[in-house]
Structure formats: structure tokens, C-alpha cells
PDB file of C-alpha atoms in Angstrom:
ATOM      1  CA  MET A   1     -86.324-118.321  40.770  1.00 38.00           C
ATOM      2  CA  ASN A   2     -83.176-118.920  42.799  1.00 41.00           C
ATOM      3  CA  LEU A   3     -80.482-116.919  41.030  1.00 35.00           C
ATOM      4  CA  SER A   4     -77.707-118.552  43.053  1.00 42.00           C
ATOM      5  CA  LYS A   5     -78.586-121.945  41.497  1.00 48.00           C
ATOM      6  CA  ILE A   6     -78.165-120.511  38.000  1.00 44.00           C
ATOM      7  CA  ILE A   7     -75.165-118.282  38.669  1.00 42.00           C
ATOM      8  CA  PRO A   8     -73.022-119.536  41.567  1.00 49.00           C
ATOM      9  CA  ILE A   9     -72.424-116.561  43.848  1.00 48.00           C
ATOM     10  CA  ARG A  10     -69.608-117.035  46.296  1.00 58.00           C
ATOM     11  CA  TYR A  11     -68.025-114.540  48.605  1.00 64.00           C
ATOM     12  CA  ASN A  12     -65.724-114.796  51.547  1.00 71.00           C
ATOM     13  CA  LEU A  13     -65.641-111.931  54.025  1.00 73.00           C
ATOM     14  CA  GLY A  14     -62.104-112.981  54.886  1.00 71.00           C
ATOM     15  CA  ASN A  15     -61.038-111.476  51.553  1.00 72.00           C
ATOM     16  CA  LEU A  16     -61.596-108.036  53.075  1.00 75.00           C
ATOM     17  CA  SER A  17     -58.775-108.817  55.479  1.00 68.00           C
ATOM     18  CA  GLN A  18     -56.581-110.624  52.964  1.00 74.00           C
ATOM     19  CA  TYR A  19     -56.736-107.713  50.531  1.00 70.00           C
ATOM     20  CA  ARG A  20     -56.822-104.973  53.161  1.00 72.00           C
ATOM     21  CA  THR A  21     -53.624-103.273  51.984  1.00 74.00           C
ATOM     22  CA  PRO A  22     -54.624-103.218  48.277  1.00 79.00           C
ATOM     23  CA  LEU A  23     -58.054-101.895  49.256  1.00 77.00           C
ATOM     24  CA  MET A  24     -56.443 -99.130  51.303  1.00 74.00           C
ATOM     25  CA  GLY A  25     -54.156 -98.270  48.394  1.00 79.00           C
ATOM     26  CA  MET A  26     -57.031 -98.273  45.918  1.00 79.00           C
ATOM     27  CA  SER A  27     -59.113 -96.027  48.172  1.00 75.00           C
ATOM     28  CA  ILE A  28     -56.248 -93.528  48.486  1.00 75.00           C
ATOM     29  CA  ILE A  29     -55.802 -93.435  44.698  1.00 78.00           C
ATOM     30  CA  MET A  30     -59.552 -92.898  44.275  1.00 76.00           C
ATOM     31  CA  ILE A  31     -59.477 -90.013  46.760  1.00 72.00           C
ATOM     32  CA  LEU A  32     -56.527 -88.400  44.956  1.00 72.00           C
ATOM     33  CA  LEU A  33     -58.316 -88.694  41.609  1.00 71.00           C
ATOM     34  CA  CYS A  34     -61.456 -87.189  43.111  1.00 69.00           C
ATOM     35  CA  HIS A  35     -59.462 -84.221  44.395  1.00 65.00           C
ATOM     36  CA  ALA A  36     -57.941 -83.737  40.944  1.00 65.00           C
ATOM     37  CA  ARG A  37     -61.478 -83.053  39.762  1.00 59.00           C
ATOM     38  CA  MET A  38     -62.222 -80.752  42.698  1.00 57.00           C
ATOM     39  CA  ASP A  39     -59.068 -78.733  42.026  1.00 56.00           C
ATOM     40  CA  GLY A  40     -60.538 -77.588  38.730  1.00 57.00           C
ATOM     41  CA  ALA A  41     -58.689 -79.812  36.272  1.00 59.00           C
ATOM     42  CA  GLN A  42     -59.612 -78.955  32.671  1.00 70.00           C
ATOM     43  CA  LEU A  43     -60.837 -82.329  31.457  1.00 68.00           C
ATOM     44  CA  PRO A  44     -63.784 -83.611  29.395  1.00 72.00           C
ATOM     45  CA  ASP A  45     -67.056 -83.917  31.288  1.00 72.00           C
ATOM     46  CA  VAL A  46     -67.041 -87.703  30.924  1.00 73.00           C
ATOM     47  CA  VAL A  47     -63.608 -87.928  32.543  1.00 68.00           C
ATOM     48  CA  LEU A  48     -64.643 -85.558  35.334  1.00 69.00           C
ATOM     49  CA  SER A  49     -67.730 -87.681  35.997  1.00 72.00           C
ATOM     50  CA  ILE A  50     -65.571 -90.791  36.276  1.00 69.00           C
ATOM     51  CA  LEU A  51     -63.134 -89.007  38.597  1.00 68.00           C
ATOM     52  CA  SER A  52     -66.026 -87.952  40.823  1.00 71.00           C
ATOM     53  CA  LEU A  53     -66.599 -91.643  41.599  1.00 71.00           C
ATOM     54  CA  GLY A  54     -63.312 -91.486  43.496  1.00 71.00           C
ATOM     55  CA  ASN A  55     -65.335 -89.988  46.321  1.00 74.00           C
ATOM     56  CA  TRP A  56     -66.274 -93.581  47.196  1.00 78.00           C
ATOM     57  CA  GLY A  57     -62.658 -94.118  48.174  1.00 80.00           C
ATOM     58  CA  VAL A  58     -63.414 -92.474  51.518  1.00 85.00           C
ATOM     59  CA  ASP A  59     -66.126 -95.034  52.238  1.00 88.00           C
ATOM     60  CA  ILE A  60     -63.870 -97.946  51.274  1.00 87.00           C
ATOM     61  CA  PHE A  61     -61.137 -96.576  53.532  1.00 88.00           C
ATOM     62  CA  LEU A  62     -63.533 -96.179  56.461  1.00 92.00           C
ATOM     63  CA  LEU A  63     -64.995 -99.671  55.961  1.00 92.00           C
ATOM     64  CA  VAL A  64     -61.544-101.268  56.006  1.00 91.00           C
ATOM     65  CA  SER A  65     -60.524 -99.040  58.940  1.00 91.00           C
ATOM     66  CA  GLY A  66     -63.511-100.272  60.934  1.00 93.00           C
ATOM     67  CA  ILE A  67     -62.493-103.874  60.263  1.00 92.00           C
ATOM     68  CA  GLY A  68     -58.928-103.031  61.256  1.00 90.00           C
ATOM     69  CA  MET A  69     -60.109-101.536  64.538  1.00 93.00           C
ATOM     70  CA  TYR A  70     -61.975-104.751  65.340  1.00 92.00           C
ATOM     71  CA  TYR A  71     -58.799-106.760  64.734  1.00 91.00           C
ATOM     72  CA  SER A  72     -56.739-104.362  66.833  1.00 91.00           C
ATOM     73  CA  ILE A  73     -59.126-104.563  69.791  1.00 93.00           C
ATOM     74  CA  SER A  74     -60.047-108.254  69.631  1.00 89.00           C
ATOM     75  CA  LYS A  75     -56.444-109.453  69.678  1.00 86.00           C
ATOM     76  CA  LYS A  76     -55.919-107.624  72.991  1.00 83.00           C
ATOM     77  CA  GLY A  77     -58.482-109.845  74.700  1.00 77.00           C
ATOM     78  CA  ASN A  78     -60.809-109.001  77.576  1.00 78.00           C
ATOM     79  CA  ASN A  79     -58.108-107.291  79.634  1.00 83.00           C
ATOM     80  CA  ILE A  80     -57.530-104.515  77.138  1.00 90.00           C
ATOM     81  CA  ASN A  81     -56.355-101.170  78.502  1.00 92.00           C
ATOM     82  CA  TRP A  82     -58.717 -98.816  76.709  1.00 93.00           C
ATOM     83  CA  GLU A  83     -56.802 -95.655  77.574  1.00 93.00           C
ATOM     84  CA  GLY A  84     -53.597 -97.209  76.301  1.00 93.00           C
ATOM     85  CA  TRP A  85     -55.319 -98.402  73.145  1.00 94.00           C
ATOM     86  CA  ILE A  86     -56.760 -94.958  72.388  1.00 94.00           C
ATOM     87  CA  LEU A  87     -53.395 -93.269  73.010  1.00 95.00           C
ATOM     88  CA  SER A  88     -51.692 -95.782  70.737  1.00 93.00           C
ATOM     89  CA  ARG A  89     -54.131 -95.096  67.888  1.00 93.00           C
ATOM     90  CA  LEU A  90     -53.891 -91.327  68.341  1.00 94.00           C
ATOM     91  CA  LYS A  91     -50.089 -91.454  68.292  1.00 94.00           C
ATOM     92  CA  ARG A  92     -50.162 -93.309  64.988  1.00 92.00           C
ATOM     93  CA  VAL A  93     -52.223 -90.525  63.472  1.00 92.00           C
ATOM     94  CA  LEU A  94     -51.033 -87.393  65.256  1.00 94.00           C
ATOM     95  CA  ILE A  95     -47.251 -87.862  65.194  1.00 95.00           C
ATOM     96  CA  PRO A  96     -47.022 -88.077  61.363  1.00 94.00           C
ATOM     97  CA  TYR A  97     -49.643 -85.332  61.103  1.00 94.00           C
ATOM     98  CA  LEU A  98     -47.706 -82.928  63.326  1.00 95.00           C
ATOM     99  CA  ILE A  99     -44.418 -83.648  61.556  1.00 96.00           C
ATOM    100  CA  LEU A 100     -45.833 -83.203  58.063  1.00 93.00           C
ATOM    101  CA  GLU A 101     -48.404 -80.465  58.639  1.00 93.00           C
ATOM    102  CA  SER A 102     -46.703 -78.163  61.163  1.00 95.00           C
ATOM    103  CA  PRO A 103     -44.455 -76.433  58.568  1.00 95.00           C
ATOM    104  CA  PHE A 104     -47.459 -75.659  56.379  1.00 94.00           C
ATOM    105  CA  TRP A 105     -49.590 -74.300  59.218  1.00 94.00           C
ATOM    106  CA  ILE A 106     -46.671 -72.223  60.516  1.00 95.00           C
ATOM    107  CA  TRP A 107     -46.367 -70.626  57.089  1.00 95.00           C
ATOM    108  CA  TYR A 108     -50.150 -70.290  56.771  1.00 93.00           C
ATOM    109  CA  SER A 109     -50.593 -68.599  60.161  1.00 94.00           C
ATOM    110  CA  LEU A 110     -47.733 -66.196  59.444  1.00 92.00           C
ATOM    111  CA  HIS A 111     -49.143 -65.446  56.011  1.00 91.00           C
ATOM    112  CA  ASP A 112     -52.644 -64.613  57.292  1.00 89.00           C
ATOM    113  CA  GLY A 113     -51.301 -62.648  60.262  1.00 88.00           C
ATOM    114  CA  THR A 114     -52.753 -64.829  63.018  1.00 89.00           C
ATOM    115  CA  GLY A 115     -49.347 -65.851  64.388  1.00 90.00           C
ATOM    116  CA  ILE A 116     -48.910 -68.441  67.132  1.00 93.00           C
ATOM    117  CA  LYS A 117     -52.597 -68.395  68.079  1.00 94.00           C
ATOM    118  CA  GLY A 118     -53.514 -69.092  64.500  1.00 93.00           C
ATOM    119  CA  PHE A 119     -51.039 -71.968  64.311  1.00 95.00           C
ATOM    120  CA  PHE A 120     -52.630 -73.770  67.265  1.00 95.00           C
ATOM    121  CA  TYR A 121     -56.077 -72.937  65.914  1.00 95.00           C
ATOM    122  CA  TYR A 122     -55.296 -74.625  62.605  1.00 94.00           C
ATOM    123  CA  ILE A 123     -53.125 -77.507  63.806  1.00 95.00           C
ATOM    124  CA  SER A 124     -55.705 -78.527  66.445  1.00 94.00           C
ATOM    125  CA  PHE A 125     -58.468 -78.958  63.807  1.00 93.00           C
ATOM    126  CA  CYS A 126     -60.534 -76.197  65.452  1.00 94.00           C
ATOM    127  CA  SER A 127     -60.396 -74.350  62.134  1.00 93.00           C
ATOM    128  CA  TYR A 128     -62.017 -77.281  60.388  1.00 93.00           C
ATOM    129  CA  TRP A 129     -65.007 -77.507  62.718  1.00 94.00           C
ATOM    130  CA  THR A 130     -65.593 -73.738  62.743  1.00 92.00           C
ATOM    131  CA  GLU A 131     -64.513 -72.649  59.244  1.00 90.00           C
ATOM    132  CA  HIS A 132     -64.172 -75.886  57.272  1.00 87.00           C
ATOM    133  CA  VAL A 133     -60.430 -75.239  56.905  1.00 89.00           C
ATOM    134  CA  GLY A 134     -58.117 -78.196  57.467  1.00 88.00           C
ATOM    135  CA  LEU A 135     -57.819 -81.946  56.988  1.00 87.00           C
ATOM    136  CA  TRP A 136     -61.387 -83.124  57.434  1.00 88.00           C
ATOM    137  CA  PHE A 137     -60.586 -86.830  57.390  1.00 88.00           C
ATOM    138  CA  LEU A 138     -58.261 -86.643  60.393  1.00 90.00           C
ATOM    139  CA  ALA A 139     -60.665 -84.290  62.144  1.00 92.00           C
ATOM    140  CA  LEU A 140     -63.262 -87.070  61.801  1.00 92.00           C
ATOM    141  CA  LEU A 141     -60.925 -89.981  62.554  1.00 92.00           C
ATOM    142  CA  ILE A 142     -59.735 -88.689  65.939  1.00 94.00           C
ATOM    143  CA  PRO A 143     -63.177 -88.509  67.634  1.00 94.00           C
ATOM    144  CA  LEU A 144     -64.032 -91.833  65.973  1.00 94.00           C
ATOM    145  CA  TYR A 145     -61.004 -93.448  67.614  1.00 93.00           C
ATOM    146  CA  ILE A 146     -61.963 -91.961  70.978  1.00 95.00           C
ATOM    147  CA  ILE A 147     -65.485 -93.416  70.906  1.00 96.00           C
ATOM    148  CA  THR A 148     -64.474 -96.707  69.239  1.00 96.00           C
ATOM    149  CA  PRO A 149     -64.281 -98.588  72.597  1.00 94.00           C
ATOM    150  CA  LEU A 150     -67.965 -97.800  73.183  1.00 95.00           C
ATOM    151  CA  LEU A 151     -68.844 -98.638  69.582  1.00 96.00           C
ATOM    152  CA  TYR A 152     -66.936-101.911  69.864  1.00 95.00           C
ATOM    153  CA  LYS A 153     -68.960-102.963  72.905  1.00 94.00           C
ATOM    154  CA  LEU A 154     -72.195-102.187  71.072  1.00 95.00           C
ATOM    155  CA  LEU A 155     -71.156-103.813  67.802  1.00 94.00           C
ATOM    156  CA  SER A 156     -69.608-106.996  69.185  1.00 91.00           C
ATOM    157  CA  SER A 157     -72.477-107.977  71.474  1.00 90.00           C
ATOM    158  CA  SER A 158     -75.104-110.614  70.711  1.00 90.00           C
ATOM    159  CA  TYR A 159     -77.398-107.761  69.625  1.00 94.00           C
ATOM    160  CA  LYS A 160     -74.803-106.148  67.404  1.00 94.00           C
ATOM    161  CA  TYR A 161     -76.910-106.023  64.234  1.00 94.00           C
ATOM    162  CA  LEU A 162     -79.813-104.460  66.111  1.00 96.00           C
ATOM    163  CA  ASN A 163     -77.404-101.938  67.626  1.00 96.00           C
ATOM    164  CA  LEU A 164     -75.901-101.295  64.196  1.00 96.00           C
ATOM    165  CA  GLY A 165     -79.330-100.626  62.725  1.00 96.00           C
ATOM    166  CA  ILE A 166     -80.201 -98.195  65.514  1.00 97.00           C
ATOM    167  CA  LEU A 167     -76.860 -96.390  65.169  1.00 97.00           C
ATOM    168  CA  LEU A 168     -77.229 -96.104  61.390  1.00 96.00           C
ATOM    169  CA  VAL A 169     -80.723 -94.642  61.697  1.00 97.00           C
ATOM    170  CA  ILE A 170     -79.573 -92.118  64.325  1.00 96.00           C
ATOM    171  CA  VAL A 171     -76.525 -91.110  62.293  1.00 96.00           C
ATOM    172  CA  MET A 172     -78.434 -90.690  59.039  1.00 95.00           C
ATOM    173  CA  VAL A 173     -81.310 -88.750  60.630  1.00 96.00           C
ATOM    174  CA  ILE A 174     -78.866 -86.331  62.267  1.00 95.00           C
ATOM    175  CA  SER A 175     -76.861 -86.073  59.026  1.00 94.00           C
ATOM    176  CA  VAL A 176     -79.788 -84.955  56.883  1.00 92.00           C
ATOM    177  CA  TYR A 177     -81.808 -82.996  59.450  1.00 91.00           C
ATOM    178  CA  PRO A 178     -82.186 -79.412  58.144  1.00 90.00           C
ATOM    179  CA  VAL A 179     -80.487 -76.898  60.443  1.00 86.00           C
ATOM    180  CA  GLY A 180     -80.004 -73.935  58.141  1.00 84.00           C
ATOM    181  CA  ASP A 181     -76.715 -72.151  57.522  1.00 86.00           C
ATOM    182  CA  ASN A 182     -74.671 -73.107  60.586  1.00 89.00           C
ATOM    183  CA  THR A 183     -71.069 -73.916  59.676  1.00 88.00           C
ATOM    184  CA  ILE A 184     -70.258 -75.950  62.790  1.00 91.00           C
ATOM    185  CA  ILE A 185     -73.406 -78.090  62.690  1.00 93.00           C
ATOM    186  CA  ASN A 186     -73.201 -78.472  58.902  1.00 93.00           C
ATOM    187  CA  THR A 187     -69.609 -79.664  59.249  1.00 92.00           C
ATOM    188  CA  ILE A 188     -70.563 -82.186  61.934  1.00 93.00           C
ATOM    189  CA  GLN A 189     -73.388 -83.436  59.713  1.00 94.00           C
ATOM    190  CA  SER A 190     -71.109 -83.869  56.701  1.00 91.00           C
ATOM    191  CA  CYS A 191     -68.688 -85.931  58.800  1.00 92.00           C
ATOM    192  CA  LEU A 192     -71.423 -88.042  60.369  1.00 93.00           C
ATOM    193  CA  PHE A 193     -72.711 -88.812  56.878  1.00 92.00           C
ATOM    194  CA  ARG A 194     -69.466 -90.710  56.155  1.00 91.00           C
ATOM    195  CA  THR A 195     -69.371 -92.777  59.363  1.00 95.00           C
ATOM    196  CA  PRO A 196     -71.804 -95.639  58.481  1.00 95.00           C
ATOM    197  CA  CYS A 197     -69.090 -97.554  56.600  1.00 94.00           C
ATOM    198  CA  TYR A 198     -66.831 -97.385  59.660  1.00 95.00           C
ATOM    199  CA  LEU A 199     -69.648 -98.707  61.851  1.00 96.00           C
ATOM    200  CA  ILE A 200     -70.379-101.516  59.391  1.00 95.00           C
ATOM    201  CA  GLY A 201     -66.697-102.457  59.230  1.00 94.00           C
ATOM    202  CA  LEU A 202     -66.458-102.599  63.013  1.00 95.00           C
ATOM    203  CA  CYS A 203     -69.646-104.690  63.174  1.00 94.00           C
ATOM    204  CA  ILE A 204     -68.636-107.307  60.590  1.00 92.00           C
ATOM    205  CA  GLY A 205     -65.076-107.561  61.908  1.00 90.00           C
ATOM    206  CA  SER A 206     -65.747-110.899  63.608  1.00 89.00           C
ATOM    207  CA  GLU A 207     -67.198-112.397  60.412  1.00 89.00           C
ATOM    208  CA  VAL A 208     -64.215-111.136  58.446  1.00 87.00           C
ATOM    209  CA  LYS A 209     -61.826-112.611  61.007  1.00 82.00           C
ATOM    210  CA  GLU A 210     -63.603-115.975  60.824  1.00 80.00           C
ATOM    211  CA  SER A 211     -63.695-115.790  56.996  1.00 71.00           C
ATOM    212  CA  LYS A 212     -67.432-116.381  56.944  1.00 61.00           C
ATOM    213  CA  ARG A 213     -69.021-117.027  53.567  1.00 55.00           C
TER     214      ARG A 213
END
């Protein structure tokens, strides 16, 4: 039985671009709601279960980010300056981060007695990878931006879906491979576990741009 003949199913990948901003906003709201649950809000179990679904906001954000990276790179053409592109993306993330987060980490490092060394330890994301302290999403996003040029070449070639499949298998195997109680490796695994949506977004960027159905 052909379900599509009974119930017309239509989709346009171009909608992911058209509604990119609302999707970003929705994902941020979902993440905030999820953190309300994690912060120990006293709410009924049913409500807490619904709020936990906000965790999917991270995956939506990464999917749309991957599509956005394809747009950003493809519009530069074949003569793109990769170093300049990476620096541009890092500036967009790091400048607001440093402005908004520096006061907190100054206070935090003074409060815990680590001083100036502690400030640079926290502000540089080293604390996240070694102690799981810090903004994990930015700690993940920065290395993703750095390797995006390589990922773009793999995921925009004529073998892009084969390359995507190989990358997804590698990422998921590494993410779930048992390594025991090792904070650094466990942290890397938890971040890798969230990257498939970014890879998929980068891979389907051309279809989204062409509004394929």
C-alpha cells in the first residue's frame, strides 16, 4: 500500500531555511525549559517529563547551524579564504562570550581562590574539558567551526551521503564506547554524541538551498 497516495505527504527542505530564525528561537526556548527542569524546579512529574523534551532543542539548533554553515561557505565560492572564514565565525562567538562571561569568571576565580590563572582556565573552556565546568555548547561549537572546512569538503562532494554515513558511524561508535570513569574522555564523548545533527545539516545544505522536495 502506497501511503502517499492515500495521504498526500509534501515537504520542502527549503522551509528549513525560510523558517531558520523561528527554529533557532524555538530551540533556545526548549533548551531554557529543559534547564528549568535540571535546576530542580518543584513541578509535577508530568510537567517535568514534558520539560525534559526540551533537550531536543540542542539537536534542532545544531541541525540549523549546520545548514547555516553550508550557506555561509557556499556563497563565498571556490576562492574562499578558509582562515578568514574560521576567524570570522570564531569572532562572532568569542567576542560576545568574552564580554558577557568575563565578569562572571572573574568573580568565580576570585571566589574559589584560583585568581588570574583560574580566570584563564575557566574562560578558555579548559575547565569544561577537564572538570565539566563551563559552557559546554560553546566548548563544542568552537572545534566544530575549526574542522568545518574539512567537513564541508567531505559533505559537499559527489559521495557526500556515503561520507556522511561513515562519519555518523565513527562518531556514534566513539560516543558510546565504554572507557570507564575518565572525565576528559567522557566529556568528549558526550559532545560527540550531539554532533550528528550538525553533520546532517551541513550535508543537506545544498538540498535546502535548492528547496528540494
